[in-house]
Every structure is written in C-alpha cells, then in structure tokens.
Amino acid sequence: MKITEQKINQATMALRRLCLFQDIAQDPVFDLAAQLAELLYQDSPIDVLEIYHDLVGQLATSELEPAGTLTDPWQNHLLNLILYADNPFSRKAELCSLEEMGQSLIKAARNDLEALQSIFNLGWILPEAVRFYLKQYSNITLGDLPTWESFKGLDNGDSQSISAIKKKFQSGQNWQNLLPHLAAFYAANGTGDFARYLGFRWTGNSLKGIPNLDPIQLQDLIGYNKEREIILENTEKFLQGYPANNVLLYGDRGTGKSSTVKALLHAYGSQGLRIIEVPKHSLGDYNQITQIVAPRSQFFILFVDDLSFDENEGEYKDLKSILEGGLAAKPKNLLIYATSNRRH
C-alpha cells in the first residue's frame, strides 16, 4: 500500500502545480477527484464515501456520451480535457511550430504534462486507495463499493487522430516527450471547442457547439448539381487561402440548398472548416463573432438559413453593412453562406 500512498501523494501535489492547463481544474469531474485525493489524508470518512460515489456517478454519466476508446473512463476523461484544452500553449501550438515558441512556454508545458501524468495514474489507484482508507473505520459498512473499472467506454466518438494520440499517452513512459505530438494535434485540430465541434450556433453572446450534426453527405444529395459544383469550388478555394466569395443559394423549397451547406462540414471538417448558424435577427452581432474567430486557424462560414426581408427591416441594413465592410479589415477566415427561397 505504500506504493499507492506514494502515487496518491504525487498526484495530490501535481494537482497544485498546474501552470498552463489550469482550466482543467475547473472541470467538475476533475474537481471531485482532486477533493477525494486530498481527503484521503484527513479524518473524513463520510466525506470520502460521499465524494467517491459522486465521482463514480459522474464518470458513469460521461460514458453515456461519445467519449472514447480507453477502458478507464477517468483516464479517457482526463485525456479529453488535455486534447480540448484552450490555454496559451495550445493556442500557440495551433498557430506555429515548437521551434517558433519561447523556451519558457515549452518548459511550462512539459512540466504540466509531467504533473498530468501523475494525475492520469489516479484512474488505476483511487478505487483501491478509497477502499483501504475506509477499512480503517469500523462504523463504515462498505458493502459492494462501486468502481469504474468495469465501465465500457464507447468506441464511437473518437476520430482516428484522437484515438492515435490517446494511445500514445496511455502507453507513454514519460509524457514530457509527447509534447511534439500534442503540439501537432493542436496544429491539425485546433483547440477548445473548435477542436471538439465542427458546427456551432450563435446564441446572441457566445458560440455553442453542436454535438450531433445533421448526418447529410454530399453524395446523398440529388439535383442542384451545377449550383453545388460552384459552391464546392468556392469552399475549396477558401480553405486553400485563395480569395473566395460570400454565397447566396436561392431556389425553390426542397432543392437541397440548406442540405448542401450542412454537408460541407462532413466533406471539409477535417480540413479546418467550421460552420456557425446565425439567425437573421443576429446579423448585427457580426463584429462580435469576428472577434472570436479571426485569431483562429480554422475557416468559418456564417450560415444564415432561409434569408428574406420585409420592407424596412433592420436586418437588411445589418447585412448590407457586413457585405460593404467598414474600417476594419474583413477576416480572411470568414465567409457568409445564406439560403433563400426568394432570388431578390
């Protein structure tokens, strides 16, 4: 048991010394594990029992989501937090190589990975440590203390690139050596919600990721072929960094205008395309949206579905202002695609 105590102690200390990945500590599941690890050094058996059951319940809930391929849900959850982290290192890695970063940032990231590896190992030892701790108290009836070791992680949520890097971390002897792989992952996939989601909805003050996208594929669409080819060509130029145009798709209802835009995500999401649904009444929020997406490496399409204007509507002026532009330069990674049943 001394080895387990030593690992618990290492993990407890590691929880306190995260520098760049501090946002991980705000995660509810991570917070429960941190509380539990620290309580194992105190005389609080009821608190340990309560928090432990809460942690198991939270991990069971996370397994209902398309979460991953690792057999230990705690380890899988922690790796998701690392891969989707949004911090100074991940943001920098999204935009430039390790060679272009400052050495202080790289050293801080390596130190955090060392600490996170200790925390990762809690997955194997926390249930055992809790049982050993509670056996000291004769007034505590353990019964069948639940564990998460028998949970079966869902194998339908990870892309090949995510599965590959998770396996590297799972088998890695020294996570500091995996920093180039992590940086390459951020460069290829982005950071934060822009790595986790391909589609977003503008809520009026923030972007909300859409976890379950419309599954429509380009090959599923029939008709509208000539127009679709123009859209695909324009989108590909956009993703390659060439000049591209805002697009208005017009035609009769049911011709596949909206489905064409939705299908772009499945065709080009792996190349950095992201789509943001924006309701017509939120066109005035364009500048807020550009401030969020302009610094990112991905390419964004603002999607306005079923666009039409009645006489003297204010949204028309908002759209006109967007298209004509102001003093600020238009972001090179942002276009507007709109659909309408009315050609005018």
CSV table of C-alpha atoms in Angstrom, one decimal:
chain,number,residue,atom,x,y,z
A,1,MET,CA,0.0,0.0,0.0
A,2,LYS,CA,3.0,2.3,0.4
A,3,ILE,CA,3.4,2.5,-3.4
A,4,THR,CA,-0.3,3.5,-3.7
A,5,GLU,CA,0.1,6.2,-1.0
A,6,GLN,CA,3.2,7.5,-2.8
A,7,LYS,CA,1.3,7.8,-6.1
A,8,ILE,CA,-1.7,9.4,-4.4
A,9,ASN,CA,0.7,11.9,-2.8
A,10,GLN,CA,2.4,12.6,-6.1
A,11,ALA,CA,-1.0,13.2,-7.8
A,12,THR,CA,-2.1,15.5,-4.9
A,13,MET,CA,1.0,17.6,-5.3
A,14,ALA,CA,0.6,17.6,-9.1
A,15,LEU,CA,-3.0,19.0,-8.7
A,16,ARG,CA,-1.5,22.1,-7.1
A,17,ARG,CA,1.2,22.8,-9.7
A,18,LEU,CA,-0.5,23.0,-13.0
A,19,CYS,CA,0.5,26.2,-14.8
A,20,LEU,CA,-0.8,26.3,-18.3
A,21,PHE,CA,-3.5,23.7,-18.0
A,22,GLN,CA,-5.3,25.3,-15.1
A,23,ASP,CA,-8.6,25.3,-16.9
A,24,ILE,CA,-8.7,21.5,-16.4
A,25,ALA,CA,-9.0,22.0,-12.7
A,26,GLN,CA,-12.4,23.8,-13.3
A,27,ASP,CA,-13.9,20.6,-14.7
A,28,PRO,CA,-16.5,19.1,-12.3
A,29,VAL,CA,-15.1,15.5,-12.6
A,30,PHE,CA,-11.5,16.6,-12.2
A,31,ASP,CA,-12.6,18.7,-9.1
A,32,LEU,CA,-14.2,15.7,-7.5
A,33,ALA,CA,-11.1,13.6,-8.0
A,34,ALA,CA,-8.9,16.4,-6.5
A,35,GLN,CA,-11.1,16.7,-3.5
A,36,LEU,CA,-11.1,12.9,-3.0
A,37,ALA,CA,-7.3,12.6,-3.3
A,38,GLU,CA,-6.8,15.3,-0.6
A,39,LEU,CA,-9.4,13.9,1.8
A,40,LEU,CA,-7.5,10.6,1.9
A,41,TYR,CA,-5.1,12.4,4.2
A,42,GLN,CA,-7.8,13.6,6.6
A,43,ASP,CA,-10.1,12.0,9.1
A,44,SER,CA,-13.3,12.5,7.0
A,45,PRO,CA,-14.6,9.0,6.1
A,46,ILE,CA,-18.2,10.2,5.4
A,47,ASP,CA,-17.0,12.9,3.1
A,48,VAL,CA,-14.7,10.4,1.3
A,49,LEU,CA,-17.6,8.0,0.8
A,50,GLU,CA,-19.9,10.7,-0.5
A,51,ILE,CA,-17.4,12.2,-2.9
A,52,TYR,CA,-16.2,8.9,-4.1
A,53,HIS,CA,-19.8,7.8,-5.1
A,54,ASP,CA,-20.4,11.2,-6.7
A,55,LEU,CA,-17.2,10.7,-8.8
A,56,VAL,CA,-18.2,7.2,-9.9
A,57,GLY,CA,-21.6,8.6,-10.9
A,58,GLN,CA,-20.1,11.4,-12.9
A,59,LEU,CA,-17.8,9.1,-14.7
A,60,ALA,CA,-20.7,6.7,-15.5
A,61,THR,CA,-22.6,9.7,-16.9
A,62,SER,CA,-19.6,10.7,-19.1
A,63,GLU,CA,-19.6,7.2,-20.6
A,64,LEU,CA,-23.1,7.8,-22.0
A,65,GLU,CA,-21.6,10.3,-24.3
A,66,PRO,CA,-19.4,9.5,-27.4
A,67,ALA,CA,-16.3,9.7,-25.3
A,68,GLY,CA,-13.6,7.4,-26.3
A,69,THR,CA,-11.7,4.2,-26.6
A,70,LEU,CA,-9.8,3.8,-23.4
A,71,THR,CA,-11.0,1.2,-20.9
A,72,ASP,CA,-10.6,3.5,-17.9
A,73,PRO,CA,-13.2,6.4,-18.0
A,74,TRP,CA,-11.1,8.6,-15.6
A,75,GLN,CA,-8.1,8.4,-17.9
A,76,ASN,CA,-10.2,8.9,-21.0
A,77,HIS,CA,-11.9,11.9,-19.4
A,78,LEU,CA,-8.6,13.5,-18.5
A,79,LEU,CA,-7.2,13.0,-22.0
A,80,ASN,CA,-10.2,14.6,-23.5
A,81,LEU,CA,-9.6,17.6,-21.2
A,82,ILE,CA,-6.0,17.8,-22.4
A,83,LEU,CA,-6.8,17.4,-26.1
A,84,TYR,CA,-9.5,20.0,-26.0
A,85,ALA,CA,-7.6,22.4,-23.7
A,86,ASP,CA,-7.7,26.1,-24.6
A,87,ASN,CA,-4.7,27.8,-23.0
A,88,PRO,CA,-1.6,29.8,-24.0
A,89,PHE,CA,0.3,26.7,-25.1
A,90,SER,CA,-2.5,25.1,-27.1
A,91,ARG,CA,-3.4,28.4,-28.8
A,92,LYS,CA,0.3,29.0,-29.7
A,93,ALA,CA,0.7,25.4,-31.0
A,94,GLU,CA,-2.4,25.9,-33.2
A,95,LEU,CA,-0.7,28.8,-35.0
A,96,CYS,CA,3.0,28.0,-35.0
A,97,SER,CA,5.6,25.2,-34.5
A,98,LEU,CA,7.5,24.4,-31.3
A,99,GLU,CA,10.6,25.9,-32.9
A,100,GLU,CA,8.9,29.3,-33.1
A,101,MET,CA,7.8,29.2,-29.4
A,102,GLY,CA,9.6,30.7,-26.4
A,103,GLN,CA,11.5,28.2,-24.3
A,104,SER,CA,9.7,29.3,-21.1
A,105,LEU,CA,6.4,28.4,-22.6
A,106,ILE,CA,7.7,25.0,-23.8
A,107,LYS,CA,9.2,24.3,-20.3
A,108,ALA,CA,6.0,25.2,-18.6
A,109,ALA,CA,4.1,22.9,-20.9
A,110,ARG,CA,6.5,20.0,-20.3
A,111,ASN,CA,6.2,20.5,-16.5
A,112,ASP,CA,2.4,20.4,-16.8
A,113,LEU,CA,2.5,17.2,-18.8
A,114,GLU,CA,4.6,15.6,-16.1
A,115,ALA,CA,2.1,16.6,-13.5
A,116,LEU,CA,-0.9,15.5,-15.6
A,117,GLN,CA,0.7,12.0,-16.0
A,118,SER,CA,0.7,11.6,-12.2
A,119,ILE,CA,-3.0,12.6,-12.2
A,120,PHE,CA,-3.7,10.3,-15.1
A,121,ASN,CA,-2.5,7.4,-12.9
A,122,LEU,CA,-5.2,8.0,-10.4
A,123,GLY,CA,-7.5,6.0,-12.6
A,124,TRP,CA,-5.9,2.8,-11.5
A,125,ILE,CA,-5.3,3.5,-7.8
A,126,LEU,CA,-8.1,5.7,-6.5
A,127,PRO,CA,-10.7,2.9,-6.0
A,128,GLU,CA,-8.2,0.8,-4.2
A,129,ALA,CA,-7.0,3.7,-2.1
A,130,VAL,CA,-10.5,4.6,-1.1
A,131,ARG,CA,-11.4,1.0,0.0
A,132,PHE,CA,-8.2,0.8,2.0
A,133,TYR,CA,-8.9,4.1,3.7
A,134,LEU,CA,-12.5,3.3,4.6
A,135,LYS,CA,-11.5,-0.1,6.1
A,136,GLN,CA,-9.9,1.8,9.0
A,137,TYR,CA,-13.4,2.8,10.2
A,138,SER,CA,-15.4,0.1,11.8
A,139,ASN,CA,-18.6,2.2,11.7
A,140,ILE,CA,-18.5,2.3,7.8
A,141,THR,CA,-20.2,-0.6,6.0
A,142,LEU,CA,-18.5,-0.8,2.6
A,143,GLY,CA,-20.8,-3.4,1.0
A,144,ASP,CA,-20.2,-3.6,-2.7
A,145,LEU,CA,-18.2,-0.4,-3.1
A,146,PRO,CA,-18.7,0.6,-6.8
A,147,THR,CA,-15.8,1.1,-9.1
A,148,TRP,CA,-15.5,2.4,-12.6
A,149,GLU,CA,-13.1,-0.4,-13.8
A,150,SER,CA,-15.9,-2.4,-15.4
A,151,PHE,CA,-17.3,0.5,-17.4
A,152,LYS,CA,-17.1,0.1,-21.1
A,153,GLY,CA,-16.0,3.2,-22.9
A,154,LEU,CA,-17.9,4.0,-26.1
A,155,ASP,CA,-15.9,3.4,-29.2
A,156,ASN,CA,-17.8,5.7,-31.5
A,157,GLY,CA,-16.8,9.2,-30.5
A,158,ASP,CA,-13.1,9.4,-31.4
A,159,SER,CA,-11.6,10.1,-34.8
A,160,GLN,CA,-8.6,8.2,-35.9
A,161,SER,CA,-6.3,11.1,-35.0
A,162,ILE,CA,-7.8,11.3,-31.5
A,163,SER,CA,-7.6,7.6,-30.9
A,164,ALA,CA,-4.0,7.5,-32.0
A,165,ILE,CA,-2.8,10.3,-29.7
A,166,LYS,CA,-4.7,8.8,-26.8
A,167,LYS,CA,-2.9,5.5,-27.2
A,168,LYS,CA,0.4,7.4,-27.2
A,169,PHE,CA,-0.4,9.0,-23.9
A,170,GLN,CA,-1.8,5.7,-22.4
A,171,SER,CA,1.4,3.8,-23.2
A,172,GLY,CA,3.9,6.7,-22.8
A,173,GLN,CA,6.5,6.3,-20.1
A,174,ASN,CA,7.3,10.0,-20.0
A,175,TRP,CA,4.7,12.4,-21.1
A,176,GLN,CA,7.2,15.3,-21.5
A,177,ASN,CA,8.5,13.5,-24.6
A,178,LEU,CA,5.0,13.6,-26.1
A,179,LEU,CA,4.9,17.4,-26.2
A,180,PRO,CA,5.7,17.5,-30.0
A,181,HIS,CA,2.8,15.1,-30.7
A,182,LEU,CA,0.4,17.2,-28.6
A,183,ALA,CA,1.5,20.4,-30.3
A,184,ALA,CA,1.0,18.7,-33.7
A,185,PHE,CA,-2.5,17.6,-32.6
A,186,TYR,CA,-3.4,21.2,-31.7
A,187,ALA,CA,-2.0,22.4,-35.0
A,188,ALA,CA,-4.1,19.9,-37.0
A,189,ASN,CA,-7.3,20.1,-35.0
A,190,GLY,CA,-7.4,23.4,-33.2
A,191,THR,CA,-8.1,24.0,-29.5
A,192,GLY,CA,-11.0,24.1,-27.1
A,193,ASP,CA,-14.5,23.9,-28.6
A,194,PHE,CA,-13.1,24.5,-32.1
A,195,ALA,CA,-11.3,21.1,-31.8
A,196,ARG,CA,-14.3,19.4,-30.2
A,197,TYR,CA,-17.0,20.6,-32.6
A,198,LEU,CA,-17.4,21.3,-36.3
A,199,GLY,CA,-20.7,23.1,-36.1
A,200,PHE,CA,-21.8,26.0,-33.8
A,201,ARG,CA,-24.9,28.0,-33.1
A,202,TRP,CA,-24.6,31.7,-32.2
A,203,THR,CA,-26.7,32.3,-29.0
A,204,GLY,CA,-26.5,36.1,-29.1
A,205,ASN,CA,-23.4,36.4,-26.9
A,206,SER,CA,-21.4,33.2,-27.5
A,207,LEU,CA,-20.8,30.2,-29.7
A,208,LYS,CA,-22.4,26.9,-28.6
A,209,GLY,CA,-21.0,23.7,-30.1
A,210,ILE,CA,-23.4,21.3,-31.8
A,211,PRO,CA,-22.6,17.7,-30.7
A,212,ASN,CA,-25.0,15.9,-33.0
A,213,LEU,CA,-24.7,17.2,-36.6
A,214,ASP,CA,-27.1,16.5,-39.4
A,215,PRO,CA,-25.6,13.4,-41.0
A,216,ILE,CA,-26.3,14.5,-44.6
A,217,GLN,CA,-23.5,13.8,-47.0
A,218,LEU,CA,-22.8,15.4,-50.4
A,219,GLN,CA,-23.3,12.1,-52.1
A,220,ASP,CA,-26.8,11.8,-50.6
A,221,LEU,CA,-28.0,14.9,-52.5
A,222,ILE,CA,-29.9,14.7,-55.8
A,223,GLY,CA,-30.2,17.6,-58.2
A,224,TYR,CA,-29.0,21.2,-57.8
A,225,ASN,CA,-25.7,19.8,-59.3
A,226,LYS,CA,-24.5,22.8,-61.3
A,227,GLU,CA,-25.0,25.1,-58.3
A,228,ARG,CA,-23.4,22.7,-55.9
A,229,GLU,CA,-20.2,22.5,-58.0
A,230,ILE,CA,-19.9,26.2,-57.8
A,231,ILE,CA,-20.3,26.1,-54.0
A,232,LEU,CA,-17.7,23.3,-53.7
A,233,GLU,CA,-15.2,25.1,-55.8
A,234,ASN,CA,-15.7,28.3,-53.8
A,235,THR,CA,-15.3,26.5,-50.5
A,236,GLU,CA,-12.2,24.7,-51.6
A,237,LYS,CA,-10.6,28.0,-52.7
A,238,PHE,CA,-11.5,29.4,-49.3
A,239,LEU,CA,-9.8,26.5,-47.4
A,240,GLN,CA,-6.7,26.9,-49.6
A,241,GLY,CA,-6.3,30.5,-48.7
A,242,TYR,CA,-7.4,31.9,-52.0
A,243,PRO,CA,-9.9,34.7,-52.5
A,244,ALA,CA,-13.5,33.3,-52.2
A,245,ASN,CA,-16.9,34.8,-52.3
A,246,ASN,CA,-19.9,35.1,-49.9
A,247,VAL,CA,-22.7,32.9,-51.3
A,248,LEU,CA,-26.4,33.2,-51.7
A,249,LEU,CA,-28.1,30.0,-52.6
A,250,TYR,CA,-31.6,30.6,-53.9
A,251,GLY,CA,-34.2,28.3,-55.4
A,252,ASP,CA,-37.5,26.5,-54.6
A,253,ARG,CA,-38.0,24.9,-51.3
A,254,GLY,CA,-36.7,21.3,-51.2
A,255,THR,CA,-34.0,21.7,-53.8
A,256,GLY,CA,-31.2,21.0,-51.3
A,257,LYS,CA,-29.8,24.5,-50.6
A,258,SER,CA,-29.6,24.1,-46.8
A,259,SER,CA,-28.5,20.4,-47.0
A,260,THR,CA,-25.7,21.4,-49.3
A,261,VAL,CA,-24.2,23.8,-46.7
A,262,LYS,CA,-24.7,21.3,-43.9
A,263,ALA,CA,-23.0,18.5,-46.0
A,264,LEU,CA,-19.9,20.7,-46.4
A,265,LEU,CA,-18.9,20.0,-42.8
A,266,HIS,CA,-18.6,16.3,-43.4
A,267,ALA,CA,-16.7,16.8,-46.6
A,268,TYR,CA,-14.3,19.5,-45.3
A,269,GLY,CA,-14.4,19.5,-41.5
A,270,SER,CA,-11.1,17.6,-41.4
A,271,GLN,CA,-9.5,20.4,-43.4
A,272,GLY,CA,-10.4,23.0,-40.8
A,273,LEU,CA,-13.9,24.1,-42.0
A,274,ARG,CA,-16.3,25.2,-39.2
A,275,ILE,CA,-19.9,26.4,-39.7
A,276,ILE,CA,-21.7,28.8,-37.4
A,277,GLU,CA,-25.5,29.0,-37.6
A,278,VAL,CA,-26.6,32.6,-37.2
A,279,PRO,CA,-30.3,33.6,-37.1
A,280,LYS,CA,-31.3,36.6,-39.3
A,281,HIS,CA,-32.0,38.7,-36.3
A,282,SER,CA,-28.4,38.3,-35.0
A,283,LEU,CA,-26.7,39.6,-38.1
A,284,GLY,CA,-25.9,42.8,-36.1
A,285,ASP,CA,-23.6,40.6,-33.9
A,286,TYR,CA,-21.2,40.1,-36.8
A,287,ASN,CA,-18.4,42.1,-35.2
A,288,GLN,CA,-18.7,40.1,-32.0
A,289,ILE,CA,-18.4,36.9,-34.0
A,290,THR,CA,-15.4,38.1,-36.0
A,291,GLN,CA,-13.5,38.9,-32.8
A,292,ILE,CA,-13.9,35.3,-31.7
A,293,VAL,CA,-13.0,33.6,-34.9
A,294,ALA,CA,-10.5,35.9,-36.5
A,295,PRO,CA,-7.5,34.8,-34.4
A,296,ARG,CA,-8.2,31.1,-35.1
A,297,SER,CA,-6.5,28.9,-37.7
A,298,GLN,CA,-9.8,27.3,-38.8
A,299,PHE,CA,-12.0,28.6,-41.6
A,300,PHE,CA,-15.5,29.7,-40.7
A,301,ILE,CA,-18.8,30.0,-42.7
A,302,LEU,CA,-21.6,32.0,-41.1
A,303,PHE,CA,-24.7,30.2,-42.2
A,304,VAL,CA,-27.9,32.2,-42.5
A,305,ASP,CA,-30.8,29.8,-43.4
A,306,ASP,CA,-34.0,30.9,-45.2
A,307,LEU,CA,-33.0,34.6,-45.6
A,308,SER,CA,-35.7,37.0,-46.5
A,309,PHE,CA,-36.5,40.6,-45.7
A,310,ASP,CA,-39.7,42.5,-45.4
A,311,GLU,CA,-39.8,46.2,-46.3
A,312,ASN,CA,-37.9,48.4,-43.9
A,313,GLU,CA,-36.5,45.5,-41.9
A,314,GLY,CA,-33.4,46.5,-39.8
A,315,GLU,CA,-31.6,43.2,-40.5
A,316,TYR,CA,-31.3,44.2,-44.2
A,317,LYS,CA,-29.2,47.2,-43.2
A,318,ASP,CA,-27.0,44.9,-40.9
A,319,LEU,CA,-26.3,42.5,-43.8
A,320,LYS,CA,-25.6,45.4,-46.2
A,321,SER,CA,-23.1,46.8,-43.7
A,322,ILE,CA,-21.4,43.5,-43.4
A,323,LEU,CA,-21.0,43.0,-47.1
A,324,GLU,CA,-19.8,46.5,-47.8
A,325,GLY,CA,-17.4,46.4,-44.8
A,326,GLY,CA,-16.1,49.1,-42.5
A,327,LEU,CA,-12.7,50.4,-41.5
A,328,ALA,CA,-11.7,47.1,-40.0
A,329,ALA,CA,-10.3,44.5,-42.4
A,330,LYS,CA,-12.5,41.5,-43.1
A,331,PRO,CA,-11.1,38.3,-41.6
A,332,LYS,CA,-9.6,36.1,-44.2
A,333,ASN,CA,-11.0,33.0,-42.5
A,334,LEU,CA,-14.7,34.0,-42.6
A,335,LEU,CA,-17.4,33.9,-45.2
A,336,ILE,CA,-21.2,34.2,-45.3
A,337,TYR,CA,-23.4,31.5,-46.9
A,338,ALA,CA,-27.1,32.2,-47.0
A,339,THR,CA,-30.1,30.4,-48.4
A,340,SER,CA,-33.3,32.0,-49.6
A,341,ASN,CA,-36.5,31.0,-51.5
A,342,ARG,CA,-36.5,34.5,-53.0
A,343,ARG,CA,-34.0,35.4,-55.6
A,344,HIS,CA,-34.2,39.2,-54.8
